[in-house]
Structure formats: structure tokens, C-alpha cells
Rosetta silent file (secondary structure, phi, psi, omega in degrees, C-alpha in Angstrom):
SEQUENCE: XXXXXXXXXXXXXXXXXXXXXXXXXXXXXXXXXXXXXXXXXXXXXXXXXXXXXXXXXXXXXXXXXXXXXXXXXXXXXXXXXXXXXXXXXXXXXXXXXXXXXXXXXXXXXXXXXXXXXXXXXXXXXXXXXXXXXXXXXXXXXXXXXXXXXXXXXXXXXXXXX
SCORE:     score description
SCORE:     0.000 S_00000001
   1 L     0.000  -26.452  177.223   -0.966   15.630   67.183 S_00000001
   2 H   -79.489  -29.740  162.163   -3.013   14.058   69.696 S_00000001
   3 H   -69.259  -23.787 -160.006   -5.510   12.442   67.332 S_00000001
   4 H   -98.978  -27.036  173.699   -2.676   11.045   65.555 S_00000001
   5 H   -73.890  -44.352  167.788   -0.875    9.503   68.381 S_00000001
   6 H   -49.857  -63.880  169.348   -4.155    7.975   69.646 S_00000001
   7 H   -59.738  -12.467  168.346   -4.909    6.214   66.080 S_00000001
   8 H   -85.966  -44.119 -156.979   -1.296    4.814   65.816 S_00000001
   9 H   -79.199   10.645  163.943   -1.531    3.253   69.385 S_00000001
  10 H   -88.079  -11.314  142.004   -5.080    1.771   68.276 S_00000001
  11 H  -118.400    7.181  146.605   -3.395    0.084   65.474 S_00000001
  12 H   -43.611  -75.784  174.470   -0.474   -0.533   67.204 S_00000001
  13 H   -50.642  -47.824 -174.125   -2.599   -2.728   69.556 S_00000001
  14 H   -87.523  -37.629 -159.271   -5.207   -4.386   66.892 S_00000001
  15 H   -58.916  -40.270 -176.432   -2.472   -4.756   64.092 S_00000001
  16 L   -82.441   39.043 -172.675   -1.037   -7.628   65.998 S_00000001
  17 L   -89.087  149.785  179.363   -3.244  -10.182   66.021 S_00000001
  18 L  -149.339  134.092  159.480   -2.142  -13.993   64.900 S_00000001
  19 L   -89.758  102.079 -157.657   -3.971  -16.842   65.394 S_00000001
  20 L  -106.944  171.002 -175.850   -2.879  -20.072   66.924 S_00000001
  21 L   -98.121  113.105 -178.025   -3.204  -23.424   66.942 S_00000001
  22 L  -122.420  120.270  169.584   -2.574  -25.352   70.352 S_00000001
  23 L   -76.066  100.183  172.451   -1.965  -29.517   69.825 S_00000001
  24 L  -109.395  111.306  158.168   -3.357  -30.195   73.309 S_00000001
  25 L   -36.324  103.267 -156.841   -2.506  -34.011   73.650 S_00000001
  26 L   -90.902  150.828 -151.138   -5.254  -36.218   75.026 S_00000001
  27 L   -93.037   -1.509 -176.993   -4.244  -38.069   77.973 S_00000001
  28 L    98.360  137.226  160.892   -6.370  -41.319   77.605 S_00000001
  29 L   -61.416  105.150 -173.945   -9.381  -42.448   79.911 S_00000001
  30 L  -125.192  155.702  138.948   -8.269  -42.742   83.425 S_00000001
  31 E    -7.647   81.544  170.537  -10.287  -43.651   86.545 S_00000001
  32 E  -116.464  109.223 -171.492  -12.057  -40.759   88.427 S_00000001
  33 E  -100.766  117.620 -160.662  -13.159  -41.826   91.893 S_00000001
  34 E  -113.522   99.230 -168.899  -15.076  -39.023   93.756 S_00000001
  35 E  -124.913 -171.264 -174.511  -15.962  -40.398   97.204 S_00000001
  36 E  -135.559  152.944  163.782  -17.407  -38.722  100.766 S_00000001
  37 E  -150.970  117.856  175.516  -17.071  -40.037  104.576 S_00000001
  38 E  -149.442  169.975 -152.033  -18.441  -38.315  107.447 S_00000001
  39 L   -86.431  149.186 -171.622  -19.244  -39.388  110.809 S_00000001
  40 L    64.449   24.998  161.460  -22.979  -40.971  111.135 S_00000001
  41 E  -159.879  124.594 -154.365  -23.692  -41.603  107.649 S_00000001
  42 E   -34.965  139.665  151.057  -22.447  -44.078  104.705 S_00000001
  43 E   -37.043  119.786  161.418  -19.895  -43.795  102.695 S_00000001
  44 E  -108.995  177.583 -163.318  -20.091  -42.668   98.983 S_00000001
  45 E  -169.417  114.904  147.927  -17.699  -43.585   96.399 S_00000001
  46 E   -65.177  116.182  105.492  -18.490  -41.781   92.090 S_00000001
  47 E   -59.279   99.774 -178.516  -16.844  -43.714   89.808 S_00000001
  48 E   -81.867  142.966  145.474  -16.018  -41.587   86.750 S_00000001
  49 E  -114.587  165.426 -167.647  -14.172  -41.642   83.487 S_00000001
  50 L  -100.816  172.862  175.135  -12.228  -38.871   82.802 S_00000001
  51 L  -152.754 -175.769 -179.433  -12.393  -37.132   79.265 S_00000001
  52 L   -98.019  134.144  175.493  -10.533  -34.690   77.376 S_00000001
  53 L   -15.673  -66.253 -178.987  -11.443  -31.285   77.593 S_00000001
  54 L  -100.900   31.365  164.382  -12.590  -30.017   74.173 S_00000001
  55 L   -81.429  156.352  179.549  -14.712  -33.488   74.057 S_00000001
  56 L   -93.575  126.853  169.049  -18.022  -33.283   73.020 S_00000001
  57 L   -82.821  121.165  165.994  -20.647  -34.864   75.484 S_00000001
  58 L  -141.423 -170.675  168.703  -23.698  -36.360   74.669 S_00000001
  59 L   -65.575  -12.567  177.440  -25.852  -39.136   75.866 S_00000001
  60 L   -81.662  -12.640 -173.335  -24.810  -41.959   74.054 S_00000001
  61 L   -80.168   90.550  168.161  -20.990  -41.118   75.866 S_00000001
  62 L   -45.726   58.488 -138.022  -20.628  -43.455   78.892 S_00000001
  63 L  -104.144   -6.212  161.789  -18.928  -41.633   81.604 S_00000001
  64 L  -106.095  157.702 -167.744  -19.914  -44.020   84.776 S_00000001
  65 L   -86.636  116.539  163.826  -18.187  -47.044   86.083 S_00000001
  66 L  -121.958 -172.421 -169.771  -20.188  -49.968   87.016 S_00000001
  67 L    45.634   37.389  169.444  -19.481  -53.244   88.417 S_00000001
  68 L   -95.342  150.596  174.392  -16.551  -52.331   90.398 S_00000001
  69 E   -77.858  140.156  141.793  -15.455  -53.702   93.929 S_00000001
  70 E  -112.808  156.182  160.630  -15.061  -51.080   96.738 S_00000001
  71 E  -144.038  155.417 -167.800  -14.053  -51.583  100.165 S_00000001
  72 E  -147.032   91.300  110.219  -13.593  -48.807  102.873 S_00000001
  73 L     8.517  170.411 -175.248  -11.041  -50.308  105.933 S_00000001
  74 L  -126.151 -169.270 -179.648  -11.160  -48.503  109.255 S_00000001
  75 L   -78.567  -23.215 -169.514   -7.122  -47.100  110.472 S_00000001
  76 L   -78.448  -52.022 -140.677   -6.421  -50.737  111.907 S_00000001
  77 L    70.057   55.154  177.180   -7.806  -52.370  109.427 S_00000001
  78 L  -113.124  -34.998  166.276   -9.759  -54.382  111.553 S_00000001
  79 L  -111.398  138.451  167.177  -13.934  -53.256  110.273 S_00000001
  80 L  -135.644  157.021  172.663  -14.544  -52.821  106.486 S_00000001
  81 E  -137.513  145.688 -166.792  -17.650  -51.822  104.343 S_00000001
  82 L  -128.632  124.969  175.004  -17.683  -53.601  101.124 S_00000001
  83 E   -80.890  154.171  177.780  -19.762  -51.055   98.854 S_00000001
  84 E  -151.607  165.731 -136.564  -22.384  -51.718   96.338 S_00000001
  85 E  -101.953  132.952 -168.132  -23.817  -50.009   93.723 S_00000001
  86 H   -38.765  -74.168 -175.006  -26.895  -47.860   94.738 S_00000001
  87 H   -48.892  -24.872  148.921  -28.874  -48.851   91.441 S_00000001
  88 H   -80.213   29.480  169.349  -28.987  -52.631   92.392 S_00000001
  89 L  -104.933  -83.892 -174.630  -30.282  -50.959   95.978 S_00000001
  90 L  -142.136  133.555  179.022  -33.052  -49.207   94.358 S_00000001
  91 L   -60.369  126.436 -172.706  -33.908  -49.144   91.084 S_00000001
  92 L   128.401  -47.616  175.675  -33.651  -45.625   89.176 S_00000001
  93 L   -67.127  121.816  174.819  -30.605  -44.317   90.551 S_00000001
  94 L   -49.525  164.617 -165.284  -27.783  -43.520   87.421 S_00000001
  95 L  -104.075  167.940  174.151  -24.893  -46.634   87.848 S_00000001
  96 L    97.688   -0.830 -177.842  -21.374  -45.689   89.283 S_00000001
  97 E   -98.208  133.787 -172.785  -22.798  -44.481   93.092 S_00000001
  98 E  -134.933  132.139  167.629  -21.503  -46.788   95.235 S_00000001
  99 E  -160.761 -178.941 -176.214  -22.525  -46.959   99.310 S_00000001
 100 E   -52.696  127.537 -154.341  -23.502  -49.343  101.674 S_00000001
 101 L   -98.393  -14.288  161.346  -25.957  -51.933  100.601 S_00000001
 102 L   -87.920   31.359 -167.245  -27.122  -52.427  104.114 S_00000001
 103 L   -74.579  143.311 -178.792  -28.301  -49.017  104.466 S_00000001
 104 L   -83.543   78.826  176.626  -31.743  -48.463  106.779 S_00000001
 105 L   -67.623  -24.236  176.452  -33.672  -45.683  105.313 S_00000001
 106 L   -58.263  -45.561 -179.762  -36.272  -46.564  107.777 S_00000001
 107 L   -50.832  154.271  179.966  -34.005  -45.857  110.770 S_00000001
 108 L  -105.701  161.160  -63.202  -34.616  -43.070  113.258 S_00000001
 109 L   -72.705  140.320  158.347  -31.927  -41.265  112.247 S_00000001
 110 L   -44.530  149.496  176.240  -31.365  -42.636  109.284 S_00000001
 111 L   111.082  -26.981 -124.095  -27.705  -44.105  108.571 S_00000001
 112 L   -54.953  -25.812  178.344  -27.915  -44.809  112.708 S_00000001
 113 L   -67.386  -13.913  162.656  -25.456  -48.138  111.983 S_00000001
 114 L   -94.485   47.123 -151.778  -22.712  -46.053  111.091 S_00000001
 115 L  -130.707  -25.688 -163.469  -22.402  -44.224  113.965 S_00000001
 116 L   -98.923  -30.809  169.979  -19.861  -47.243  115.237 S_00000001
 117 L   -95.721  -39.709  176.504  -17.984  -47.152  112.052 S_00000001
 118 L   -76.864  118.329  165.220  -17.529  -43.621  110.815 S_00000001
 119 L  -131.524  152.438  175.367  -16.126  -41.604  113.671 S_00000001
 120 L   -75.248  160.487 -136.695  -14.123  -38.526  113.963 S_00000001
 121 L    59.799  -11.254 -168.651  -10.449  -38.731  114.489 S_00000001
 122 L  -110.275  157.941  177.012  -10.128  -41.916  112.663 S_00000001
 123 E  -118.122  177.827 -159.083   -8.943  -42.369  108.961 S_00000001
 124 E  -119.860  172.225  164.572  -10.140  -44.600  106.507 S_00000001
 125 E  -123.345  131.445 -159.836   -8.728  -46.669  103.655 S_00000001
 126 E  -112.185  133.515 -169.056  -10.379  -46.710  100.628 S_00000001
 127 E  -129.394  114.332  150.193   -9.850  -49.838   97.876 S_00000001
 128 E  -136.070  143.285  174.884  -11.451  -50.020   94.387 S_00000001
 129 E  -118.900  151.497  175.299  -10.235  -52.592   91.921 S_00000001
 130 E  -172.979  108.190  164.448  -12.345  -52.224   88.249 S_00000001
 131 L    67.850 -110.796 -175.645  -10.830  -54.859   85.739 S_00000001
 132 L  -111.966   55.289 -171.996   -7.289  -54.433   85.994 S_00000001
 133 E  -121.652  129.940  150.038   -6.814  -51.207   88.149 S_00000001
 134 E  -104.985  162.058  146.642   -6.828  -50.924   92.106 S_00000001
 135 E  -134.042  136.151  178.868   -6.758  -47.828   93.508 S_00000001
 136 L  -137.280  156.022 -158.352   -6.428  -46.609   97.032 S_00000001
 137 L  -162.855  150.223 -174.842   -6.648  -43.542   98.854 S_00000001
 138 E  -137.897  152.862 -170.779   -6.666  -42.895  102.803 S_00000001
 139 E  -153.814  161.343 -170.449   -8.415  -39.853  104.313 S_00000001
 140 E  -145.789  150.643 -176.539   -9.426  -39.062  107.971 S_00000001
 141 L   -86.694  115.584  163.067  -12.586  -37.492  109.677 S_00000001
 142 L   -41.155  159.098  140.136  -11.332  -34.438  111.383 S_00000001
 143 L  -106.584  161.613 -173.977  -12.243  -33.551  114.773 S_00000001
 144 L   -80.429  177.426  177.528  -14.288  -31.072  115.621 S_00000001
 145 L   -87.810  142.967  174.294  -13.612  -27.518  116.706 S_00000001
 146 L   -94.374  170.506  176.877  -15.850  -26.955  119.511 S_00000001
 147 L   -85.374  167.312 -179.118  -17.222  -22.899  119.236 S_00000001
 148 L  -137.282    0.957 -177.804  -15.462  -20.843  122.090 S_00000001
 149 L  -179.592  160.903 -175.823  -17.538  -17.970  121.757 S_00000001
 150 L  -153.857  100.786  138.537  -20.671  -17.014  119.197 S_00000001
 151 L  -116.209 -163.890  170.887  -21.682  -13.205  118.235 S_00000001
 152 L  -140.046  179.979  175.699  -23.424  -11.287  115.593 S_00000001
 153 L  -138.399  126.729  178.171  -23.121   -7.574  114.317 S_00000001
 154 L   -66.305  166.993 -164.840  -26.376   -5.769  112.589 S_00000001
 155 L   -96.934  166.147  161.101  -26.145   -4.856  109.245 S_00000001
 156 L  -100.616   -9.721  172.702  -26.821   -0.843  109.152 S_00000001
 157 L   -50.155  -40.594 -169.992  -28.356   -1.684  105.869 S_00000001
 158 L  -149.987   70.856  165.832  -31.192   -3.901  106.973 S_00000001
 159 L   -65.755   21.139 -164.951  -31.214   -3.665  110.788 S_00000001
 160 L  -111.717   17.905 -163.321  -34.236   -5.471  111.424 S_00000001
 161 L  -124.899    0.000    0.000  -31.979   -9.230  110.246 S_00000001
């Protein structure tokens, strides 16, 4: 009786399989801007197209944006950085990375000219127009947490780390 209840609920379970079909709509090519700000070093700004999921990628499939305007505003709006795209900086770099075109690689630390514009506590405003789109987006540097205390606890696995 026990074999026999065990082989109905095993085709209980497998008998019910159906397959489906899901019509996932494709939303269209929109604008994906992927950027970074942190205090002492340039801005970056990705420009992206978006794609549909179950697209197939290959290399001939364009997915970065080039020859778009950026700008990056301070909270007043009083200082801006008007971005440019990394591959007319030096040659070699894929198109669509966009940062500062005055950047110093040479500087000791490098970046060292941002140190007056990116700072923590302040937010930024971000601007890119490409053809007929703007987009804008505002974000802030946190400040930091100072530490208020620092220990550690051995492992008992590998006490000698």
C-alpha cells in the first residue's frame, strides 16, 4: 500500500506539466546613464542603451552613447564640470565614458583639482542632453562616519590571521 501511494503522488506531481508561452512586451531603447562622484576624484558618467532581455548580443549591436553633452552643477549651482568623452582624451578607451577632460594623470595625487569641487556633504546635479532627451539626476556625497572604536576577534579555525 505504501508503494502504491508513493507512485500515485510521483505522477500526481509529474502528470501536470503544461508549457507556456509568456508575450513579454519590449519596452523600446531608453537612455541608461550609469555615473560615480566621490570626493577627490572626477566624475564618471556610462551612457548606455537599454535592451530587452531575451535580446541577443553580439558585436555588431551598439549599446554606447557617444557625442552627448554632460554637465555636473555643484548644490548652488554656482561651479560646473562640463564632461567629455574619455576616448577623445586618450585614444583606445570604448566611447560612452564620459569625465573630465582636464584631468592630470601626472598629478601627485592624481585627480588633486577636484579636491575643491567634489566634497562631502554637498550634492550634485547632473545634466545630459543626447539629441532630443535631457536627463537629470541629483545625488550627494555623504559624510563620513568617523570610527569610534576598532577591534578584532581570532578565528579558532586559523588563529595565527
Amino acid at each position: 500500500m505504501k508503494k502504491l501511494s508513493t507512485i500515485s503522488l510521483v505522477f500526481i506531481f509529474f502528470a501536470c506539466e503544461k508549457e507556456i508561452q509568456l508575450d513579454i512586451a519590449n519596452a523600446g531603447k531608453k537612455i541608461v546613464v550609469q555615473a560615480m562622484i566621490q570626493e577627490g576624484y572626477p566624475p564618471i558618467v556610462q551612457l548606455t542603451w537599454s535592451d530587452s532581455y531575451f535580446a541577443n548580443f553580439d558585436s555588431n549591436n551598439v549599446m554606447f552613447i557617444s557625442g552627448a553633452e554632460i554637465i555636473i552643477y555643484n548644490q548652488d549651482r554656482t561651479d560646473s564640470v562640463i564632461l567629455a568623452e574619455i576616448d577623445a582624451i586618450i585614444q583606445g578607451f570604448p566611447p560612452g565614458i564620459y569625465t573630465d577632460s582636464n584631468i592630470n594623470f601626472n598629478a601627485n595625487p592624481p585627480f588633486s583639482n577636484f579636491h575643491d569641487f567634489c566634497k562631502e556633504g554637498s550634492s550634485y546635479h547632473l545634466k545630459v542632453i543626447f539629441e532630443n532627451d535631457t536627463l537629470t539626476a541629483t545625488t550627494s556625497i555623504p559624510n563620513a562616519t568617523p570610527l569610534d572604536s576598532i577591534w578584532f576577534v581570532p578565528d579558532d579555525r586559523y588563529p595565527e590571521y
